[in-house]
Amino acid sequence: NAGVTQTPKFQVLKTGQSMTLQCAQDMNHEYMSWYRQDPGMGLRLIHYSVGAGITDQGEVPNGYNVSRSTTEDFPLRLLSAAPSQTSVYFCASSYSGTRMAETQYFGPGTRLLVL
Amino acid sequence: AQSVTQLGSHVSVSEGALVLLRCNYSSSVPPYLFWYVQYPNQGLQLLLKYTSAATLVKGINGFEAEFKKSETSFHLTKPSAHMSDAAEYFCAVSDKERGGYNKLIFGAGTRLAVHP
């Protein structure tokens, strides 16, 4: 198992550009989510999905869009990049989205710099 | 709402010394608590989790944490630090989004440095 994979590892964007951060998992997990990591703030939930075709907003969803057409993939789209979106983005997955003791598995992250 | 506070953004220890990373939580329900480790330029890896089965939880790489309800704490310890333990450590509590699905509430993180 590759686990949770993310591409690209690093990206530089100009303000106003759009891009898609890719996330895939091969563990047949129903629940996938995106977090952003900012210094001194830990990780914060952006969007999540509980299955193909089902997504919802997390704590900081503004400026981001998601879709989930397959169980394996959960891409995150930046519609019009802003410097405030400079961050490290982590994708996570777990088997269940409702059992609170469930372990979430994280990808290696995408480091995004918006100029 | 649930929250997590990690005391000390940076902790420095000598190799072989005790590691103590502090985590306090706020929760209105019995919490499910996690410690994750992030090595440089890598993703987060689960160290251990508390699910109410036992108050002393043993994890990977010799780490353990003790759940103390009276102190609302879940501190992470390791008896003897290794150079390879240098990383950032995150404490997290499981919470529910408004739709009833899980999310993790993370502390700000503690960066551990280990000196020879």
Short mmCIF file of N, CA and C in Angstrom, two decimals, chain A residues 26-109:
data_model
loop_
_atom_site.label_atom_id
_atom_site.label_comp_id
_atom_site.label_asym_id
_atom_site.label_seq_id
_atom_site.Cartn_x
_atom_site.Cartn_y
_atom_site.Cartn_z
N ASP A 26 -5.10 4.46 -1.28
CA ASP A 26 -5.35 3.12 -1.80
C ASP A 26 -5.79 2.16 -0.71
N MET A 27 -6.38 2.71 0.36
CA MET A 27 -6.80 1.90 1.51
C MET A 27 -8.31 1.68 1.55
N ASN A 28 -9.01 2.10 0.51
CA ASN A 28 -10.47 1.97 0.43
C ASN A 28 -11.16 2.70 1.58
N HIS A 29 -10.59 3.83 1.97
CA HIS A 29 -11.19 4.62 3.05
C HIS A 29 -12.35 5.43 2.53
N GLU A 30 -13.42 5.51 3.32
CA GLU A 30 -14.58 6.29 2.89
C GLU A 30 -14.40 7.76 3.21
N TYR A 31 -13.63 8.07 4.24
CA TYR A 31 -13.53 9.44 4.72
C TYR A 31 -12.20 10.05 4.31
N MET A 32 -12.26 11.22 3.66
CA MET A 32 -11.04 11.95 3.29
C MET A 32 -11.21 13.41 3.64
N SER A 33 -10.10 14.06 3.92
CA SER A 33 -10.18 15.45 4.35
C SER A 33 -8.92 16.21 3.94
N TRP A 34 -9.05 17.54 3.92
CA TRP A 34 -7.92 18.42 3.67
C TRP A 34 -7.74 19.35 4.87
N TYR A 35 -6.47 19.48 5.29
CA TYR A 35 -6.11 20.41 6.35
C TYR A 35 -5.04 21.35 5.81
N ARG A 36 -4.98 22.52 6.40
CA ARG A 36 -3.83 23.39 6.15
C ARG A 36 -3.09 23.62 7.45
N GLN A 37 -1.76 23.71 7.33
CA GLN A 37 -0.91 23.87 8.50
C GLN A 37 -0.21 25.21 8.42
N ASP A 38 -0.43 26.03 9.42
CA ASP A 38 0.21 27.34 9.50
C ASP A 38 0.98 27.45 10.79
N PRO A 39 2.11 28.15 10.79
CA PRO A 39 2.95 28.22 11.99
C PRO A 39 2.18 28.71 13.21
N GLY A 40 2.33 28.00 14.32
CA GLY A 40 1.70 28.40 15.57
C GLY A 40 0.21 28.13 15.64
N MET A 41 -0.36 27.50 14.60
CA MET A 41 -1.81 27.28 14.58
C MET A 41 -2.18 25.82 14.43
N GLY A 42 -1.22 24.94 14.37
CA GLY A 42 -1.56 23.55 14.15
C GLY A 42 -2.17 23.33 12.78
N LEU A 43 -3.05 22.35 12.67
CA LEU A 43 -3.72 22.07 11.41
C LEU A 43 -5.20 22.41 11.54
N ARG A 44 -5.75 22.96 10.47
CA ARG A 44 -7.17 23.32 10.46
C ARG A 44 -7.86 22.69 9.26
N LEU A 45 -9.08 22.22 9.50
CA LEU A 45 -9.83 21.48 8.49
C LEU A 45 -10.41 22.43 7.44
N ILE A 46 -10.17 22.10 6.15
CA ILE A 46 -10.68 22.92 5.05
C ILE A 46 -11.99 22.34 4.51
N HIS A 47 -11.92 21.12 3.99
CA HIS A 47 -13.08 20.41 3.47
C HIS A 47 -12.92 18.94 3.79
N TYR A 48 -14.04 18.22 3.76
CA TYR A 48 -13.96 16.80 3.96
C TYR A 48 -15.01 16.10 3.08
N SER A 49 -14.84 14.78 2.96
CA SER A 49 -15.75 13.98 2.16
C SER A 49 -16.00 12.65 2.87
N VAL A 50 -17.24 12.22 2.86
CA VAL A 50 -17.59 10.96 3.52
C VAL A 50 -17.91 9.87 2.51
N GLY A 51 -17.62 10.13 1.26
CA GLY A 51 -17.82 9.13 0.22
C GLY A 51 -17.91 9.80 -1.12
N ALA A 52 -17.85 9.00 -2.18
CA ALA A 52 -17.92 9.55 -3.53
C ALA A 52 -19.20 10.37 -3.70
N GLY A 53 -19.02 11.59 -4.17
CA GLY A 53 -20.16 12.47 -4.42
C GLY A 53 -20.63 13.25 -3.22
N ILE A 54 -20.01 13.07 -2.05
CA ILE A 54 -20.45 13.74 -0.82
C ILE A 54 -19.30 14.52 -0.22
N THR A 55 -19.43 15.84 -0.18
CA THR A 55 -18.41 16.69 0.42
C THR A 55 -19.08 17.75 1.30
N ASP A 56 -18.30 18.32 2.19
CA ASP A 56 -18.82 19.38 3.04
C ASP A 56 -17.67 20.26 3.50
N GLN A 57 -18.04 21.44 4.00
CA GLN A 57 -17.04 22.43 4.41
C GLN A 57 -16.56 22.16 5.82
N GLY A 58 -15.29 22.49 6.04
CA GLY A 58 -14.73 22.43 7.37
C GLY A 58 -14.64 23.81 7.99
N GLU A 59 -13.58 24.02 8.72
CA GLU A 59 -13.41 25.25 9.50
C GLU A 59 -13.00 26.45 8.65
N VAL A 60 -12.18 26.22 7.62
CA VAL A 60 -11.65 27.32 6.81
C VAL A 60 -11.82 27.04 5.31
N PRO A 61 -13.04 27.01 4.80
CA PRO A 61 -13.27 26.59 3.42
C PRO A 61 -13.14 27.67 2.35
N ASN A 62 -13.12 28.94 2.75
CA ASN A 62 -13.18 30.01 1.76
C ASN A 62 -11.98 30.01 0.83
N GLY A 63 -12.25 30.08 -0.48
CA GLY A 63 -11.19 30.11 -1.48
C GLY A 63 -10.80 28.74 -1.99
N TYR A 64 -11.45 27.71 -1.48
CA TYR A 64 -11.13 26.33 -1.87
C TYR A 64 -12.39 25.61 -2.35
N ASN A 65 -12.16 24.67 -3.27
CA ASN A 65 -13.25 23.87 -3.79
C ASN A 65 -12.81 22.40 -3.83
N VAL A 66 -13.74 21.48 -3.58
CA VAL A 66 -13.40 20.07 -3.64
C VAL A 66 -14.50 19.32 -4.37
N SER A 67 -14.14 18.14 -4.82
CA SER A 67 -15.10 17.20 -5.39
C SER A 67 -14.58 15.81 -5.13
N ARG A 68 -15.44 14.84 -5.17
CA ARG A 68 -14.99 13.46 -4.99
C ARG A 68 -15.80 12.56 -5.92
N SER A 69 -15.20 12.24 -7.02
CA SER A 69 -15.86 11.42 -8.01
C SER A 69 -15.55 9.93 -7.82
N THR A 70 -14.47 9.61 -7.12
CA THR A 70 -14.12 8.22 -6.85
C THR A 70 -13.77 8.08 -5.37
N THR A 71 -13.74 6.86 -4.87
CA THR A 71 -13.34 6.63 -3.49
C THR A 71 -11.88 7.02 -3.27
N GLU A 72 -11.05 6.83 -4.29
CA GLU A 72 -9.61 6.98 -4.12
C GLU A 72 -9.12 8.43 -4.13
N ASP A 73 -9.77 9.31 -4.86
CA ASP A 73 -9.22 10.63 -5.13
C ASP A 73 -10.04 11.76 -4.51
N PHE A 74 -9.34 12.76 -4.02
CA PHE A 74 -10.01 13.90 -3.38
C PHE A 74 -9.18 15.16 -3.65
N PRO A 75 -9.32 15.75 -4.84
CA PRO A 75 -8.53 16.93 -5.18
C PRO A 75 -9.04 18.20 -4.52
N LEU A 76 -8.12 19.09 -4.24
CA LEU A 76 -8.42 20.40 -3.64
C LEU A 76 -8.08 21.47 -4.66
N ARG A 77 -9.03 22.32 -4.98
CA ARG A 77 -8.82 23.36 -5.98
C ARG A 77 -8.75 24.73 -5.32
N LEU A 78 -7.73 25.47 -5.70
CA LEU A 78 -7.64 26.87 -5.33
C LEU A 78 -8.16 27.67 -6.52
N LEU A 79 -9.21 28.43 -6.31
CA LEU A 79 -9.89 29.07 -7.42
C LEU A 79 -9.14 30.30 -7.92
N SER A 80 -8.65 31.11 -7.01
CA SER A 80 -7.89 32.31 -7.34
C SER A 80 -6.94 32.56 -6.17
N ALA A 81 -5.71 32.09 -6.33
CA ALA A 81 -4.77 32.05 -5.21
C ALA A 81 -4.50 33.43 -4.62
N ALA A 82 -4.40 33.47 -3.31
CA ALA A 82 -4.06 34.68 -2.57
C ALA A 82 -2.88 34.40 -1.65
N PRO A 83 -2.08 35.42 -1.32
CA PRO A 83 -0.93 35.20 -0.42
C PRO A 83 -1.34 34.55 0.90
N SER A 84 -2.57 34.79 1.37
CA SER A 84 -3.03 34.18 2.62
C SER A 84 -3.18 32.67 2.52
N GLN A 85 -3.12 32.15 1.30
CA GLN A 85 -3.22 30.70 1.13
C GLN A 85 -1.84 30.03 1.09
N THR A 86 -0.81 30.81 1.30
CA THR A 86 0.52 30.23 1.48
C THR A 86 0.49 29.38 2.73
N SER A 87 0.80 28.09 2.58
CA SER A 87 0.63 27.16 3.70
C SER A 87 1.17 25.80 3.28
N VAL A 88 1.11 24.87 4.20
CA VAL A 88 1.36 23.47 3.87
C VAL A 88 0.02 22.74 3.97
N TYR A 89 -0.30 22.01 2.93
CA TYR A 89 -1.61 21.36 2.84
C TYR A 89 -1.44 19.85 3.00
N PHE A 90 -2.24 19.30 3.88
CA PHE A 90 -2.21 17.87 4.14
C PHE A 90 -3.56 17.25 3.82
N CYS A 91 -3.49 16.13 3.15
CA CYS A 91 -4.66 15.31 2.90
C CYS A 91 -4.64 14.16 3.91
N ALA A 92 -5.80 13.77 4.39
CA ALA A 92 -5.89 12.68 5.35
C ALA A 92 -7.05 11.77 4.98
N SER A 93 -6.97 10.52 5.42
CA SER A 93 -8.07 9.61 5.18
C SER A 93 -8.25 8.68 6.36
N SER A 94 -9.46 8.15 6.51
CA SER A 94 -9.73 7.15 7.53
C SER A 94 -10.85 6.26 7.04
N TYR A 95 -10.96 5.08 7.64
CA TYR A 95 -11.96 4.12 7.19
C TYR A 95 -13.37 4.64 7.44
N SER A 96 -13.54 5.20 8.64
CA SER A 96 -14.86 5.69 9.02
C SER A 96 -14.81 7.20 9.26
N GLY A 97 -15.87 7.86 8.94
CA GLY A 97 -15.97 9.29 9.23
C GLY A 97 -16.79 9.59 10.45
N THR A 98 -17.24 8.54 11.15
CA THR A 98 -18.13 8.77 12.29
C THR A 98 -17.61 8.23 13.61
N ARG A 99 -16.71 7.27 13.58
CA ARG A 99 -16.17 6.75 14.84
C ARG A 99 -15.05 7.69 15.31
N MET A 100 -15.25 8.27 16.47
CA MET A 100 -14.34 9.33 16.91
C MET A 100 -12.96 8.80 17.29
N ALA A 101 -12.84 7.50 17.55
CA ALA A 101 -11.53 6.95 17.87
C ALA A 101 -10.75 6.55 16.63
N GLU A 102 -11.33 6.78 15.46
CA GLU A 102 -10.70 6.36 14.22
C GLU A 102 -9.39 7.09 13.98
N THR A 103 -8.35 6.36 13.58
CA THR A 103 -7.08 6.97 13.22
C THR A 103 -7.17 7.57 11.83
N GLN A 104 -6.68 8.79 11.69
CA GLN A 104 -6.58 9.39 10.38
C GLN A 104 -5.15 9.27 9.88
N TYR A 105 -5.00 8.93 8.61
CA TYR A 105 -3.70 8.74 7.99
C TYR A 105 -3.43 9.93 7.08
N PHE A 106 -2.24 10.50 7.24
CA PHE A 106 -1.91 11.73 6.54
C PHE A 106 -0.93 11.48 5.39
N GLY A 107 -1.10 12.28 4.34
CA GLY A 107 -0.14 12.30 3.25
C GLY A 107 1.08 13.12 3.61
N PRO A 108 2.08 13.18 2.72
CA PRO A 108 3.33 13.88 3.00
C PRO A 108 3.24 15.39 2.90
N GLY A 109 2.14 15.91 2.36
CA GLY A 109 1.94 17.35 2.32
C GLY A 109 2.36 17.99 1.00
#
